[in-house]
Structure formats: C-alpha cells, structure tokens
Amino acid sequence: MAREFSRNMFIMLVSIMVGAVVITYFAADIVNRSQIDTLTTLHTQQITNLNSRNENFTNYMLQGSIKMDAARETREVANLHFDFGLYWFDLALKNSDPGLAAQCIKNCTDAQIQYLSAAESFNKSIPYFLTATNYTNTSKYLEVIGYYLGFAHAGYNVTLLRYNASGLLRQAAENLSNGNMENVTLLMENFTSVESAVGGAQQQYDGYRQQIDGYLFFSEIREIP
C-alpha cells in the first residue's frame, strides 16, 4: 500500500514537472513570438520610412532638375536672340539703317522674354533642391545638392543681367532709329558695364555647370541616403 502510494506520488510529481516545463516552454514561446512581432513591425516601419525618404528625395531632386534643364534650354534660345540683336545693332550703327535697327529691336525683345522665362525657371528650381536636403543626411548627396543650388543661383543672376543688357541694347536701337545719338552713346556705355558684370557672373555659372554636368548624380551615388 505504501509502495503504491509512493509510486502514485512519483508519477504525480513527474507530471507536475512535465507540465511546468511545457507551460514554461509555451510561455517563453509566446514571449519570443511577441518580441519577433514587435521587431518585425518596427523594421517594417523603418523600411517604410526609409523608402518614403528615398522617394521624396528623388522626387524633389528630379523636379528641381526638370526646372533647371528648362531654364538652361530657354536661356540658350535667349542667347541666340541676343547675339542676333547685337549683330543687327552693329550693322545698323555702321550703315545708319532704321530697318536693321528694327531687326535688333525684335531680337532684343524676344531675348528679354526668353531670359525672363529662364530666370523664373532657375528660381523655381531652388525650393525643390532645398527641400531635398530634408530627406538625406549623406554628405555626398548634400555636397551635390550644394552644386545644384549654386548653379541655380548663378543661372538666375547671369540671366537677369543679360535680360537687362538686352533691354539697354533694345533702347539703344530705338534711339538709333530716331537719330538720337547722344542717348545711344549713353545707353551703350551702360550696356558695356552690364556686359562686364555678365562676364564675371558667366564664369561662376560655367564653374557650377561643369560641376553638375560632370557628376552623374543618380548613378554614381545611388546608395540609400
């Protein structure tokens, strides 16, 4: 009887121990699963946030680049009109021909329209590049954005200077048509001063242009910002 009781007690103790081990295992498994779920959720959120930063960064850089490219193309068209305007003015001045002066006036007017449009596009690109800096901490990205910002500011400045030069040349041609040579002389002196400023601004513009044209932004540093 005592032996049977001891045997039953032993079986009961073993069952209790097994039950305790099983309960402990399941409890630990539940805790581990909970921790895994928490880490998975956290990592998913981090990946989502990182993807969002990448998408925003790329979007703002592309938007700014589109505005900048449009500004550059428009400025080239304006430069062509300006060069023709200066050509016609020189011919009109040599030949005292109002008809040639009229060609100068037309080209200068067209140049001013294009220069103003280009300046606006350069200016519109700046906020996009500034916003892009909010979505990266990578030094190389920030460095290149600095080039783009510098180029946009330089483009805006040199384009407005040439806009003013076109206006002075147009006024000189108008006065030439009217035979008012005193005003022509004064306007061309101002024109020369503005063109001198254009030369310095153009050097800065070309410097930044070489920087960004020589840097394949989206292929050379495509790692996560």
PDB file of N, CA, C and O in Angstrom, residues 74 77-79 81-82 103-116 166 170:
ATOM      1  N   THR A  74      15.964  77.346 -72.263  1.00  0.00           N
ATOM      2  CA  THR A  74      15.365  78.644 -72.592  1.00  0.00           C
ATOM      3  C   THR A  74      16.435  79.723 -72.672  1.00  0.00           C
ATOM      4  O   THR A  74      16.387  80.615 -73.534  1.00  0.00           O
ATOM      5  N   VAL A  77      18.203  79.694 -76.000  1.00  0.00           N
ATOM      6  CA  VAL A  77      17.393  80.351 -77.035  1.00  0.00           C
ATOM      7  C   VAL A  77      17.518  81.864 -76.906  1.00  0.00           C
ATOM      8  O   VAL A  77      17.659  82.587 -77.903  1.00  0.00           O
ATOM      9  N   ALA A  78      17.459  82.355 -75.653  1.00  0.00           N
ATOM     10  CA  ALA A  78      17.594  83.796 -75.415  1.00  0.00           C
ATOM     11  C   ALA A  78      18.959  84.306 -75.874  1.00  0.00           C
ATOM     12  O   ALA A  78      19.060  85.388 -76.466  1.00  0.00           O
ATOM     13  N   ASN A  79      20.007  83.516 -75.601  1.00  0.00           N
ATOM     14  CA  ASN A  79      21.353  83.916 -76.038  1.00  0.00           C
ATOM     15  C   ASN A  79      21.431  84.070 -77.556  1.00  0.00           C
ATOM     16  O   ASN A  79      22.108  84.969 -78.070  1.00  0.00           O
ATOM     17  N   HIS A  81      18.945  84.887 -79.597  1.00  0.00           N
ATOM     18  CA  HIS A  81      18.275  86.144 -79.954  1.00  0.00           C
ATOM     19  C   HIS A  81      19.161  87.344 -79.613  1.00  0.00           C
ATOM     20  O   HIS A  81      19.233  88.309 -80.381  1.00  0.00           O
ATOM     21  N   PHE A  82      19.822  87.271 -78.471  1.00  0.00           N
ATOM     22  CA  PHE A  82      20.684  88.376 -78.051  1.00  0.00           C
ATOM     23  C   PHE A  82      21.838  88.569 -79.038  1.00  0.00           C
ATOM     24  O   PHE A  82      22.160  89.704 -79.428  1.00  0.00           O
ATOM     25  N   GLN A 103      15.314  95.178 -86.760  1.00  0.00           N
ATOM     26  CA  GLN A 103      15.655  93.761 -86.553  1.00  0.00           C
ATOM     27  C   GLN A 103      16.279  93.565 -85.170  1.00  0.00           C
ATOM     28  O   GLN A 103      15.994  92.596 -84.471  1.00  0.00           O
ATOM     29  N   CYS A 104      17.132  94.516 -84.787  1.00  0.00           N
ATOM     30  CA  CYS A 104      17.761  94.455 -83.460  1.00  0.00           C
ATOM     31  C   CYS A 104      16.707  94.542 -82.369  1.00  0.00           C
ATOM     32  O   CYS A 104      16.732  93.779 -81.400  1.00  0.00           O
ATOM     33  N   ILE A 105      15.778  95.470 -82.531  1.00  0.00           N
ATOM     34  CA  ILE A 105      14.715  95.653 -81.525  1.00  0.00           C
ATOM     35  C   ILE A 105      13.899  94.377 -81.355  1.00  0.00           C
ATOM     36  O   ILE A 105      13.597  93.956 -80.236  1.00  0.00           O
ATOM     37  N   LYS A 106      13.558  93.736 -82.477  1.00  0.00           N
ATOM     38  CA  LYS A 106      12.776  92.499 -82.418  1.00  0.00           C
ATOM     39  C   LYS A 106      13.539  91.395 -81.700  1.00  0.00           C
ATOM     40  O   LYS A 106      12.996  90.705 -80.821  1.00  0.00           O
ATOM     41  N   ASN A 107      14.795  91.214 -82.062  1.00  0.00           N
ATOM     42  CA  ASN A 107      15.591  90.161 -81.425  1.00  0.00           C
ATOM     43  C   ASN A 107      15.794  90.423 -79.936  1.00  0.00           C
ATOM     44  O   ASN A 107      15.748  89.494 -79.109  1.00  0.00           O
ATOM     45  N   CYS A 108      16.019  91.670 -79.574  1.00  0.00           N
ATOM     46  CA  CYS A 108      16.219  92.005 -78.158  1.00  0.00           C
ATOM     47  C   CYS A 108      14.938  91.792 -77.355  1.00  0.00           C
ATOM     48  O   CYS A 108      14.983  91.336 -76.206  1.00  0.00           O
ATOM     49  N   THR A 109      13.814  92.123 -77.965  1.00  0.00           N
ATOM     50  CA  THR A 109      12.519  91.895 -77.300  1.00  0.00           C
ATOM     51  C   THR A 109      12.296  90.410 -77.061  1.00  0.00           C
ATOM     52  O   THR A 109      11.883  89.989 -75.971  1.00  0.00           O
ATOM     53  N   ASP A 110      12.563  89.608 -78.100  1.00  0.00           N
ATOM     54  CA  ASP A 110      12.426  88.152 -77.959  1.00  0.00           C
ATOM     55  C   ASP A 110      13.410  87.616 -76.908  1.00  0.00           C
ATOM     56  O   ASP A 110      13.065  86.731 -76.125  1.00  0.00           O
ATOM     57  N   ALA A 111      14.615  88.167 -76.904  1.00  0.00           N
ATOM     58  CA  ALA A 111      15.619  87.733 -75.935  1.00  0.00           C
ATOM     59  C   ALA A 111      15.159  88.026 -74.514  1.00  0.00           C
ATOM     60  O   ALA A 111      15.295  87.184 -73.611  1.00  0.00           O
ATOM     61  N   GLN A 112      14.593  89.201 -74.288  1.00  0.00           N
ATOM     62  CA  GLN A 112      14.136  89.554 -72.948  1.00  0.00           C
ATOM     63  C   GLN A 112      13.030  88.622 -72.468  1.00  0.00           C
ATOM     64  O   GLN A 112      13.009  88.231 -71.292  1.00  0.00           O
ATOM     65  N   ILE A 113      12.123  88.284 -73.362  1.00  0.00           N
ATOM     66  CA  ILE A 113      11.037  87.357 -72.999  1.00  0.00           C
ATOM     67  C   ILE A 113      11.620  86.016 -72.563  1.00  0.00           C
ATOM     68  O   ILE A 113      11.225  85.442 -71.535  1.00  0.00           O
ATOM     69  N   GLN A 114      12.581  85.505 -73.336  1.00  0.00           N
ATOM     70  CA  GLN A 114      13.177  84.209 -73.035  1.00  0.00           C
ATOM     71  C   GLN A 114      14.053  84.259 -71.783  1.00  0.00           C
ATOM     72  O   GLN A 114      14.053  83.335 -70.967  1.00  0.00           O
ATOM     73  N   TYR A 115      14.794  85.350 -71.613  1.00  0.00           N
ATOM     74  CA  TYR A 115      15.631  85.483 -70.420  1.00  0.00           C
ATOM     75  C   TYR A 115      14.776  85.532 -69.154  1.00  0.00           C
ATOM     76  O   TYR A 115      15.121  84.932 -68.135  1.00  0.00           O
ATOM     77  N   LEU A 116      13.674  86.245 -69.220  1.00  0.00           N
ATOM     78  CA  LEU A 116      12.801  86.348 -68.051  1.00  0.00           C
ATOM     79  C   LEU A 116      12.208  84.985 -67.705  1.00  0.00           C
ATOM     80  O   LEU A 116      12.137  84.604 -66.529  1.00  0.00           O
ATOM     81  N   SER A 166      19.936  93.161 -72.652  1.00  0.00           N
ATOM     82  CA  SER A 166      19.065  93.135 -73.839  1.00  0.00           C
ATOM     83  C   SER A 166      18.165  94.358 -73.879  1.00  0.00           C
ATOM     84  O   SER A 166      17.905  94.929 -74.952  1.00  0.00           O
ATOM     85  N   ARG A 170      18.142  97.160 -76.769  1.00  0.00           N
ATOM     86  CA  ARG A 170      16.893  97.488 -77.471  1.00  0.00           C
ATOM     87  C   ARG A 170      16.628  99.000 -77.451  1.00  0.00           C
ATOM     88  O   ARG A 170      16.281  99.592 -78.474  1.00  0.00           O
TER      89      ARG A 170
END
